[in-house]
Coordinates of C-alpha atoms and ligand atoms in Angstrom, one line a residue:
X25 CA 0.0 0.0 0.0
X26 CA 2.8 2.4 0.8
X27 CA 4.2 2.3 -2.7
X28 CA 0.8 2.9 -4.3
X29 CA 0.3 6.4 -5.5
X30 CA -2.8 8.6 -4.9
X31 CA -3.9 8.2 -8.5
X32 CA -7.2 6.9 -9.9
X33 CA -7.0 5.3 -13.3
X34 CA -10.1 4.8 -15.5
X35 CA -9.6 2.9 -18.7
X36 CA -11.9 1.4 -21.3
X37 CA -13.1 1.6 -24.9
X38 CA -14.7 4.7 -26.4
X39 CA -18.2 5.7 -25.4
X40 CA -18.3 3.9 -22.0
X41 CA -18.8 7.2 -20.2
X42 CA -15.1 7.5 -19.1
X43 CA -14.8 11.3 -19.6
X44 CA -17.9 12.4 -17.7
X45 CA -17.3 9.8 -15.0
X46 CA -13.6 10.8 -14.6
X47 CA -14.4 14.5 -14.5
X48 CA -17.0 13.9 -11.7
X49 CA -14.8 11.6 -9.7
X50 CA -11.9 14.0 -9.9
X51 CA -14.1 16.9 -8.8
X52 CA -15.6 14.9 -5.9
X53 CA -12.1 13.9 -4.7
X54 CA -10.5 17.3 -5.4
X55 CA -8.0 15.7 -7.7
X56 CA -6.8 16.9 -11.1
X57 CA -8.5 15.3 -14.1
X58 CA -6.1 14.0 -16.8
X59 CA -7.6 13.3 -20.2
X60 CA -4.9 11.3 -22.0
X61 CA -7.1 10.8 -25.1
X62 CA -7.1 14.6 -25.6
X63 CA -3.3 14.4 -25.8
X64 CA -3.4 11.8 -28.5
X65 CA -6.0 13.7 -30.3
X66 CA -4.0 16.9 -30.1
X67 CA -0.9 15.2 -31.5
X68 CA -3.0 13.6 -34.3
X69 CA -4.4 17.0 -35.2
X70 CA -1.0 18.6 -35.3
X71 CA 0.5 15.9 -37.5
X72 CA -2.4 16.1 -39.9
X73 CA -2.2 19.9 -40.1
X74 CA 1.5 19.8 -40.8
X75 CA 0.9 16.9 -43.3
X76 CA 3.5 14.7 -41.7
X77 CA 4.0 11.3 -43.1
X78 CA 3.1 9.0 -40.2
X79 CA 5.4 6.2 -41.4
X80 CA 8.4 8.5 -41.1
X81 CA 9.3 8.1 -37.4
X82 CA 12.2 10.5 -37.5
X83 CA 10.0 13.4 -38.8
X84 CA 7.2 12.4 -36.4
X85 CA 9.8 12.5 -33.6
X86 CA 11.2 15.9 -34.5
X87 CA 7.7 17.3 -34.9
X88 CA 6.8 16.0 -31.4
X89 CA 9.9 17.6 -29.9
X90 CA 8.8 21.0 -31.2
X91 CA 5.3 20.5 -29.9
X92 CA 4.1 22.7 -27.0
X93 CA 1.0 20.9 -25.7
X94 CA -1.0 22.5 -22.9
X95 CA -4.1 21.1 -21.2
X96 CA -6.4 23.7 -19.7
X97 CA -9.3 23.3 -17.3
X98 CA -12.7 22.9 -19.0
X99 CA -14.4 26.1 -19.9
X100 CA -17.7 24.9 -18.5
X101 CA -18.7 22.5 -15.8
X102 CA -18.8 18.9 -17.0
X103 CA -17.2 20.1 -20.3
X104 CA -14.1 18.7 -22.0
X105 CA -10.7 20.0 -21.1
X106 CA -9.2 22.7 -23.3
X107 CA -6.2 21.9 -25.4
X108 CA -3.7 24.4 -26.8
X109 CA -1.0 23.3 -29.2
X110 CA 1.8 25.7 -30.1
X111 CA -0.5 28.6 -29.1
X112 CA -3.4 27.4 -31.2
X113 CA -6.6 26.5 -29.4
X114 CA -7.6 23.1 -30.8
X115 CA -10.2 22.2 -28.1
X116 CA -13.1 21.9 -30.5
X117 CA -11.1 20.7 -33.6
X118 CA -9.9 17.5 -31.8
X119 CA -13.4 16.4 -30.7
X120 CA -14.6 14.8 -34.0
X121 CA -15.0 11.1 -34.7
X122 CA -12.5 11.4 -37.5
X123 CA -9.9 12.8 -35.1
X124 CA -10.7 9.9 -32.7
X125 CA -9.8 7.5 -35.5
X126 CA -6.6 9.4 -36.4
X127 CA -5.6 9.6 -32.8
X128 CA -6.0 5.8 -32.5
X129 CA -3.7 5.4 -35.6
X130 CA -1.2 7.9 -34.2
X131 CA -1.2 6.3 -30.8
X132 CA 0.3 3.1 -32.2
X133 CA 3.5 5.0 -33.2
X134 CA 6.2 4.2 -30.6
X135 CA 7.7 7.7 -30.3
X136 CA 4.3 9.2 -29.8
X137 CA 3.5 6.7 -27.0
X138 CA 6.9 7.3 -25.4
X139 CA 6.6 11.1 -25.4
X140 CA 3.0 11.3 -24.2
X141 CA 3.5 8.6 -21.5
X142 CA 6.4 10.6 -20.1
X143 CA 4.3 13.8 -20.1
X144 CA 1.5 12.0 -18.4
X145 CA 3.8 10.5 -15.8
X146 CA 5.2 14.0 -15.1
X147 CA 1.7 15.3 -14.5
X148 CA 1.1 12.4 -12.1
X149 CA 4.3 13.2 -10.2
X150 CA 3.0 16.8 -9.7
X151 CA -0.1 15.9 -7.7
X152 CA -3.1 13.7 -7.1
X153 CA -4.9 12.8 -10.4
X154 CA -7.7 10.9 -12.0
X155 CA -6.3 9.7 -15.3
X156 CA -8.5 8.5 -18.1
X157 CA -7.5 6.5 -21.2
X158 CA -6.6 3.1 -22.5
X159 CA -3.4 2.2 -20.7
X160 CA -3.4 4.4 -17.7
X161 CA -3.7 1.5 -15.2
X162 CA -1.4 -0.9 -17.1
X163 CA 1.5 1.3 -18.5
X164 CA 1.3 4.9 -17.4
X165 CA 0.5 4.4 -13.7
X166 CA 0.9 0.7 -12.9
X167 CA 1.4 1.8 -9.2
X168 CA -2.0 3.7 -9.0
X169 CA -3.9 3.0 -5.9
X170 CA -7.3 2.7 -7.5
X171 CA -7.9 1.3 -11.0
X172 CA -11.1 0.9 -12.9
X173 CA -12.0 -0.6 -16.2
X174 CA -15.3 0.4 -17.8
X175 CA -17.2 -1.6 -20.3
X176 CA -20.6 -1.3 -22.2
X177 CA -22.3 -2.8 -25.2
X178 CA -21.1 -1.4 -28.5
X179 CA -24.7 -0.3 -29.5
X180 CA -25.2 1.6 -26.3
X181 CA -21.8 3.2 -26.7
X182 CA -22.6 4.3 -30.3
X183 CA -25.9 5.7 -29.0
X184 CA -24.1 7.8 -26.4
X185 CA -21.4 9.0 -28.7
X186 CA -24.1 10.1 -31.2
X187 CA -25.9 12.1 -28.5
X188 CA -22.5 13.6 -27.4
X189 CA -21.6 14.6 -31.0
X190 CA -25.1 16.0 -31.6
X191 CA -24.8 18.1 -28.5
X192 CA -21.6 19.5 -30.0
X193 CA -23.4 20.3 -33.3
X194 CA -22.2 17.3 -35.3
X195 CA -24.6 14.9 -37.0
X196 CA -23.3 11.4 -37.7
X197 CA -24.9 8.3 -39.2
X198 CA -25.6 5.8 -36.4
X199 CA -24.5 2.7 -38.4
X200 CA -21.3 4.4 -39.6
X201 CA -20.6 5.5 -36.0
X202 CA -21.0 2.0 -34.7
X203 CA -18.7 0.6 -37.3
X204 CA -16.1 3.3 -36.5
X205 CA -16.3 2.5 -32.7
X206 CA -15.9 -1.2 -33.3
X207 CA -12.9 -0.7 -35.6
X208 CA -11.3 1.8 -33.3
X209 CA -11.6 -0.5 -30.3
X210 CA -10.3 -3.4 -32.2
X211 CA -7.3 -1.4 -33.4
X212 CA -6.7 -0.1 -29.8
X213 CA -6.9 -3.6 -28.4
X214 CA -4.8 -5.3 -31.0
X215 CA -1.8 -2.9 -31.2
X216 CA 1.4 -4.2 -29.7
X217 CA 2.3 -1.2 -27.7
X218 CA 0.2 -0.4 -24.6
X219 CA -3.0 -1.9 -26.0
X220 CA -6.4 -1.2 -24.5
X221 CA -6.4 -3.8 -21.7
X222 CA -7.7 -4.3 -18.3
X223 CA -5.1 -4.1 -15.6
X224 CA -5.0 -7.3 -13.5
X225 CA -5.9 -5.3 -10.4
X226 CA -8.6 -3.1 -12.0
X227 CA -12.2 -3.2 -10.9
X228 CA -14.5 -3.8 -13.9
X229 CA -17.8 -1.9 -14.1
X230 CA -20.3 -2.5 -16.9
X231 CA -22.0 0.9 -17.6
X232 CA -24.6 -0.4 -20.2
X233 CA -27.5 -0.1 -17.9
X234 CA -26.2 1.8 -14.8
X235 CA -26.5 5.6 -14.9
X236 CA -23.4 7.7 -14.5
X237 CA -24.3 8.9 -11.1
X238 CA -24.5 5.4 -9.8
X239 CA -21.1 4.5 -11.4
X240 CA -19.5 7.5 -9.8
X241 CA -21.0 6.6 -6.4
X242 CA -19.6 3.0 -6.6
X243 CA -16.2 4.3 -7.6
X244 CA -16.0 6.9 -4.8
X245 CA -17.2 4.4 -2.3
X246 CA -14.4 2.1 -3.3
X247 CA -11.8 4.9 -3.2
X248 CA -12.9 6.0 0.2
X249 CA -13.0 2.4 1.6
X250 CA -9.5 1.7 0.4
X251 CA -8.2 5.0 1.7
X252 CA -9.2 4.4 5.2
X253 CA -8.4 0.7 5.4
Ligands
DC329 O1 -10.4 8.6 -25.3 P1 -10.3 9.2 -26.7 O2 -11.5 8.7 -27.5 O3 -10.2 10.7 -26.7 O4 -9.0 8.6 -27.3 C1 -8.7 8.8 -28.7 C2 -7.7 7.7 -29.1 O5 -6.4 7.9 -28.5 C3 -8.0 6.3 -28.8 O6 -8.8 5.6 -29.8 C4 -6.7 5.6 -28.6 C5 -5.8 6.7 -28.2 N1 -5.5 6.6 -26.8 C6 -4.5 5.7 -26.4 O7 -4.0 5.0 -27.2 N2 -4.1 5.7 -25.1 C7 -4.7 6.5 -24.2 N3 -4.3 6.4 -22.9 C8 -5.7 7.4 -24.5 C9 -6.1 7.4 -25.9

């Protein structure tokens, strides 16, 4: 217990409710919320804007070295974190399903994973955090005190994602969205480096038919119980 760090990790596929849940758990605990997916999306957006050849690791590496990536607190309560890259606000531009697909592709590049993992670990060193992503409990913070892995049926996840995108003013075809979600999860699970995987010591919660408030309540109860034991 003494080597465990005061970090909560929340991993799982897209559309399981990770972001909303992570934000609320972080707010309830007074911890910093770390959206690692936003970092992969920001890198994907930059590489796309600069028209970098993703198969050229050297160019990807030098582009990353020159990248100034900043995460800002959400502009509104229960909103996404803000992201600024080299002075440009990309907060909205990174929140499309296309950028999710590209982020998934970019996240399999070894230099990208190395750089972002180091940045995430540095943020974890600086204070108590709730980290959300695919590999936060397995690779980034294996010594986290509390680990969760969220799951939900793909159809329900597609429905949630559609509602989320609609709220952001984006209309997407439901079937197409489901196909994208299934593909992205398969790619994230099957990549060699830091795949989407449940940590051995993670608690699994299926969010298909439990509401977000209930999931947060269960998680906070677990965190508190392990804190005082
Ligand atoms: O959580 P998200 O949808 O914003 O993540 C976008 C993509 O980034 C996801 O499909 C895979 C990648 N990602 C990753 O590989 N590791 C993480 N810890 C977070 C995201």
